[in-house]
Short mmCIF file of C-alpha atoms in Angstrom, two decimals:
data_model
loop_
_atom_site.label_atom_id
_atom_site.label_comp_id
_atom_site.label_asym_id
_atom_site.label_seq_id
_atom_site.Cartn_x
_atom_site.Cartn_y
_atom_site.Cartn_z
CA ASP U 1 -1.92 -9.74 22.80
CA SER U 2 -0.13 -9.64 25.68
CA ALA U 3 2.41 -11.01 24.32
CA MET U 4 3.56 -8.51 21.41
CA LYS U 5 5.87 -5.43 22.03
CA ILE U 6 5.50 -2.58 20.66
CA GLU U 7 8.72 0.06 19.97
CA THR U 8 8.62 3.67 18.82
CA LEU U 9 11.12 3.98 15.27
CA ALA U 10 10.45 6.97 14.92
CA PHE U 11 8.16 10.62 15.85
CA GLY U 12 7.90 14.17 14.86
CA PHE U 13 6.76 13.35 11.72
CA GLY U 14 2.93 14.84 9.85
CA LEU U 15 1.31 11.47 8.37
CA ILE U 16 3.84 9.00 8.16
CA GLU U 17 2.73 5.49 4.91
CA GLY U 18 4.50 3.12 3.12
CA PRO U 19 6.16 1.07 5.41
CA ARG U 20 9.13 -0.82 3.65
CA VAL U 21 12.39 -2.93 5.02
CA ASP U 22 15.13 -3.47 2.96
CA PRO U 23 17.69 -6.72 3.49
CA GLU U 24 20.21 -5.07 4.93
CA GLY U 25 17.42 -3.65 8.23
CA ASN U 26 16.40 -0.16 6.63
CA LEU U 27 13.32 1.15 6.92
CA TYR U 28 11.70 3.57 4.68
CA PHE U 29 8.68 5.38 5.15
CA SER U 30 6.97 8.94 3.71
CA ASP U 31 5.59 11.83 5.44
CA VAL U 32 2.59 12.33 3.06
CA THR U 33 1.27 15.76 4.80
CA ASN U 34 4.83 17.51 5.24
CA GLY U 35 7.09 15.48 1.79
CA GLY U 36 9.91 13.49 2.02
CA VAL U 37 10.88 9.52 1.71
CA PHE U 38 13.01 9.14 5.02
CA ARG U 39 15.27 5.58 5.63
CA ARG U 40 15.87 4.61 9.30
CA SER U 41 19.37 2.60 9.63
CA PRO U 42 19.04 -0.32 12.12
CA SER U 43 21.41 2.21 14.36
CA GLY U 44 18.67 4.21 14.67
CA ALA U 45 19.87 7.07 12.42
CA ILE U 46 17.61 8.69 9.95
CA GLU U 47 18.14 10.42 6.59
CA THR U 48 16.59 11.89 4.37
CA VAL U 49 16.27 9.79 0.64
CA VAL U 50 13.86 11.88 -1.29
CA PRO U 51 13.46 15.42 -0.23
CA ARG U 52 9.61 17.45 -0.70
CA ARG U 53 7.95 15.04 -2.25
CA ARG U 54 4.01 15.07 -1.21
CA GLY U 55 1.39 12.29 -1.22
CA VAL U 56 3.67 9.73 -1.09
CA GLY U 57 1.48 6.03 -0.04
CA GLY U 58 3.42 3.71 -1.06
CA ILE U 59 6.97 2.15 -1.30
CA ALA U 60 8.84 -0.25 -2.39
CA ILE U 61 12.38 -1.38 -2.84
CA HIS U 62 13.59 -2.09 -6.12
CA ALA U 63 15.83 -5.21 -6.51
CA ASP U 64 18.75 -3.20 -8.86
CA GLY U 65 18.89 -0.52 -6.31
CA GLY U 66 16.78 2.46 -5.03
CA ILE U 67 13.03 2.47 -4.12
CA VAL U 68 9.11 2.62 -5.86
CA ILE U 69 7.18 5.65 -4.45
CA SER U 70 3.67 6.90 -5.41
CA GLY U 71 2.26 9.74 -5.55
CA ARG U 72 1.51 12.47 -8.90
CA ASN U 73 2.57 9.48 -10.72
CA VAL U 74 4.43 5.78 -10.11
CA CYS U 75 8.39 6.34 -10.20
CA HIS U 76 12.03 4.49 -9.20
CA VAL U 77 14.00 7.05 -8.01
CA ARG U 78 18.05 5.98 -7.19
CA ASP U 79 21.06 7.87 -6.63
CA GLY U 80 18.82 11.09 -6.52
CA ALA U 81 17.48 10.33 -10.10
CA THR U 82 13.74 10.14 -10.86
CA ARG U 83 12.73 7.70 -13.79
CA VAL U 84 8.98 7.79 -14.41
CA LEU U 85 7.48 4.28 -14.37
CA PHE U 86 3.31 5.26 -15.15
CA ALA U 87 1.51 7.90 -15.13
CA ARG U 88 -2.25 9.40 -16.55
CA ASP U 89 -3.47 12.57 -16.67
CA ASP U 90 -7.01 11.47 -15.53
CA VAL U 91 -5.61 9.99 -12.15
CA PRO U 92 -4.26 13.03 -9.77
CA GLY U 93 -2.98 10.73 -7.27
CA TRP U 94 -1.76 6.86 -6.28
CA ASN U 95 -1.14 5.79 -3.34
CA ASP U 96 -0.53 2.15 -1.74
CA LEU U 97 1.95 -0.30 -3.77
CA PHE U 98 2.93 -3.50 -3.50
CA THR U 99 4.70 -6.04 -5.87
CA ASP U 100 4.70 -9.26 -6.77
CA ALA U 101 7.04 -12.07 -7.37
CA GLN U 102 7.84 -11.32 -10.51
CA GLY U 103 8.80 -7.67 -9.43
CA ARG U 104 5.68 -6.15 -10.91
CA VAL U 105 3.98 -3.21 -9.43
CA TYR U 106 0.65 -2.90 -8.68
CA THR U 107 -1.07 0.11 -7.34
CA GLY U 108 -4.03 1.90 -6.71
CA SER U 109 -6.20 5.06 -8.45
CA MET U 110 -7.25 8.01 -6.31
CA LEU U 111 -9.79 9.93 -8.22
CA SER U 112 -10.92 11.93 -5.11
CA ASN U 113 -8.93 13.88 -2.66
CA PRO U 114 -8.34 11.28 0.39
CA PHE U 115 -9.22 13.63 2.88
CA GLY U 116 -12.40 14.70 2.11
CA ASP U 117 -15.66 13.88 3.12
CA GLU U 118 -17.85 13.58 -0.22
CA ARG U 119 -20.33 11.33 -0.06
CA GLU U 120 -19.84 10.35 -3.65
CA ARG U 121 -16.32 9.44 -4.52
CA LYS U 122 -14.91 8.88 -7.98
CA LEU U 123 -14.27 4.75 -8.00
CA GLY U 124 -10.86 4.03 -8.53
CA GLU U 125 -8.40 1.52 -9.86
CA CYS U 126 -6.14 -1.37 -9.46
CA PHE U 127 -3.39 -1.19 -12.26
CA ARG U 128 -0.18 -4.22 -12.73
CA ILE U 129 2.93 -1.91 -13.70
CA GLU U 130 4.35 -4.47 -15.91
CA ALA U 131 7.57 -2.19 -17.04
CA GLU U 132 7.97 1.79 -17.79
CA GLY U 133 4.62 2.68 -18.93
CA ARG U 134 2.82 -0.13 -19.99
CA ALA U 135 0.26 -1.22 -17.20
CA THR U 136 -2.55 -3.30 -16.91
CA PRO U 137 -6.04 -2.37 -14.90
CA LEU U 138 -7.31 -5.58 -13.39
CA TYR U 139 -10.12 -4.22 -11.43
CA GLY U 140 -12.02 -0.75 -10.44
CA GLY U 141 -14.90 -0.15 -7.73
CA VAL U 142 -11.77 1.02 -5.46
CA SER U 143 -13.39 4.04 -3.62
CA LEU U 144 -10.36 5.30 -1.37
CA SER U 145 -7.21 2.87 -2.02
CA ASN U 146 -5.54 2.20 0.17
CA GLY U 147 -3.00 -1.23 1.71
CA ILE U 148 -2.22 -4.13 -0.52
CA GLY U 149 -0.55 -7.26 -0.52
CA PHE U 150 -0.68 -10.95 -2.01
CA SER U 151 -1.52 -13.90 -0.39
CA PRO U 152 1.53 -16.53 0.62
CA ASP U 153 1.15 -18.39 -3.02
CA GLY U 154 0.62 -15.29 -5.14
CA ARG U 155 -3.11 -16.67 -6.36
CA ARG U 156 -4.98 -13.56 -4.18
CA ILE U 157 -4.82 -9.70 -4.01
CA TYR U 158 -6.21 -8.04 -1.00
CA HIS U 159 -6.99 -4.49 -0.96
CA SER U 160 -8.37 -2.18 1.21
CA ASP U 161 -10.65 0.24 0.45
CA THR U 162 -10.92 3.09 3.42
CA ALA U 163 -13.58 4.90 3.01
CA LYS U 164 -16.26 1.70 2.28
CA SER U 165 -14.71 -0.26 5.87
CA LEU U 166 -13.74 -3.55 3.40
CA VAL U 167 -10.97 -4.88 1.95
CA HIS U 168 -11.38 -6.14 -1.80
CA VAL U 169 -10.16 -9.57 -2.29
CA HIS U 170 -9.54 -11.13 -6.05
CA GLU U 171 -8.12 -14.17 -7.23
CA LEU U 172 -6.00 -14.42 -9.94
CA ASP U 173 -5.46 -17.10 -12.69
CA ALA U 174 -2.61 -17.93 -14.53
CA ALA U 175 -3.38 -15.23 -17.05
CA GLY U 176 -3.22 -12.81 -14.28
CA ARG U 177 -6.36 -11.75 -14.51
CA ALA U 178 -8.56 -10.89 -11.68
CA LYS U 179 -11.93 -12.53 -10.14
CA PRO U 180 -13.32 -10.60 -7.48
CA LEU U 181 -14.30 -12.34 -4.42
CA ALA U 182 -16.41 -12.25 -1.03
CA PRO U 183 -14.71 -9.14 0.47
CA ILE U 184 -13.39 -8.74 4.16
CA LEU U 185 -15.78 -6.65 6.24
CA VAL U 186 -13.69 -4.14 8.43
CA GLU U 187 -15.57 -2.75 11.63
CA GLY U 188 -14.02 0.44 10.87
CA SER U 189 -11.56 2.16 8.25
CA PRO U 190 -9.00 -0.42 7.01
CA ASP U 191 -5.82 1.52 5.96
CA GLY U 192 -2.30 0.00 5.76
CA LEU U 193 -2.44 -3.73 5.59
CA ALA U 194 -0.07 -6.81 5.30
CA VAL U 195 -0.09 -10.73 4.82
CA ASP U 196 1.60 -13.13 6.85
CA ALA U 197 3.32 -16.15 6.63
CA GLU U 198 0.32 -18.18 7.34
CA GLY U 199 -1.68 -15.93 5.33
CA PHE U 200 -3.98 -13.93 7.79
CA VAL U 201 -5.20 -10.65 6.55
CA TRP U 202 -3.08 -8.16 9.22
CA VAL U 203 -5.02 -4.17 9.08
CA ALA U 204 -4.61 -0.83 10.42
CA LEU U 205 -7.78 0.95 11.32
CA TYR U 206 -7.65 4.53 10.96
CA ARG U 207 -8.28 6.67 13.39
CA GLN U 208 -8.67 4.05 16.13
CA GLY U 209 -5.51 3.26 17.41
CA ALA U 210 -6.14 -0.29 16.06
CA ILE U 211 -4.65 -3.36 14.00
CA ALA U 212 -7.28 -6.60 13.24
CA ARG U 213 -6.17 -9.70 12.17
CA PHE U 214 -8.25 -11.83 9.38
CA SER U 215 -7.90 -15.15 8.98
CA PRO U 216 -7.37 -16.16 5.10
CA ASP U 217 -11.32 -16.81 4.50
CA GLY U 218 -11.99 -13.74 5.22
CA SER U 219 -13.03 -13.86 9.29
CA PRO U 220 -12.14 -12.17 12.32
CA ASP U 221 -9.33 -13.49 14.25
CA ARG U 222 -8.48 -10.73 16.53
CA ARG U 223 -7.93 -6.91 17.62
CA ILE U 224 -4.88 -5.41 18.73
CA GLU U 225 -5.36 -1.54 20.76
#
């Protein structure tokens, strides 16, 4: 798209994940391989918010201050203090996460090494974290959990599955139960994901240097290299 402008905001990191902007325009992001969560101010200054922590694939801004991050557990970090929201002994890691209008956190479990090349991966689940220590599994069958997002009305949840080359789509009923819909099939490996105000789904393509946009019904709309 010739009208789209691409600007470099940060460089010199390993594997950047979880970009999220707060109401003041600060950009939070993590470095999965080297460790740490960072904050870039609108002026361009970058500071460390969470030092050393590796494997942070998802970040959300907490309404009471601080951030919610994934990794070996899902926790709330504010002013240097860490409060674990959810963890399971049988889940070695959690990847991307997102929140709904009620402030509940949705995240995917990773049961196999995300950087491995196993042909048979252990399938993870999507969990909804309602409060500290309380979470509900919504659906399973996720091979390599990645980006999560909601339709503008909050009734559909989209969930990238990098290893399966698709985006899982589920409809949420009034009770919060998930009904599977036809997935979005992706040419490539879907990673980060965002849904725009029109309900179109934007998917970053791992190792392709590209972004694909899909209409709400899952049909390809455009591809940006």
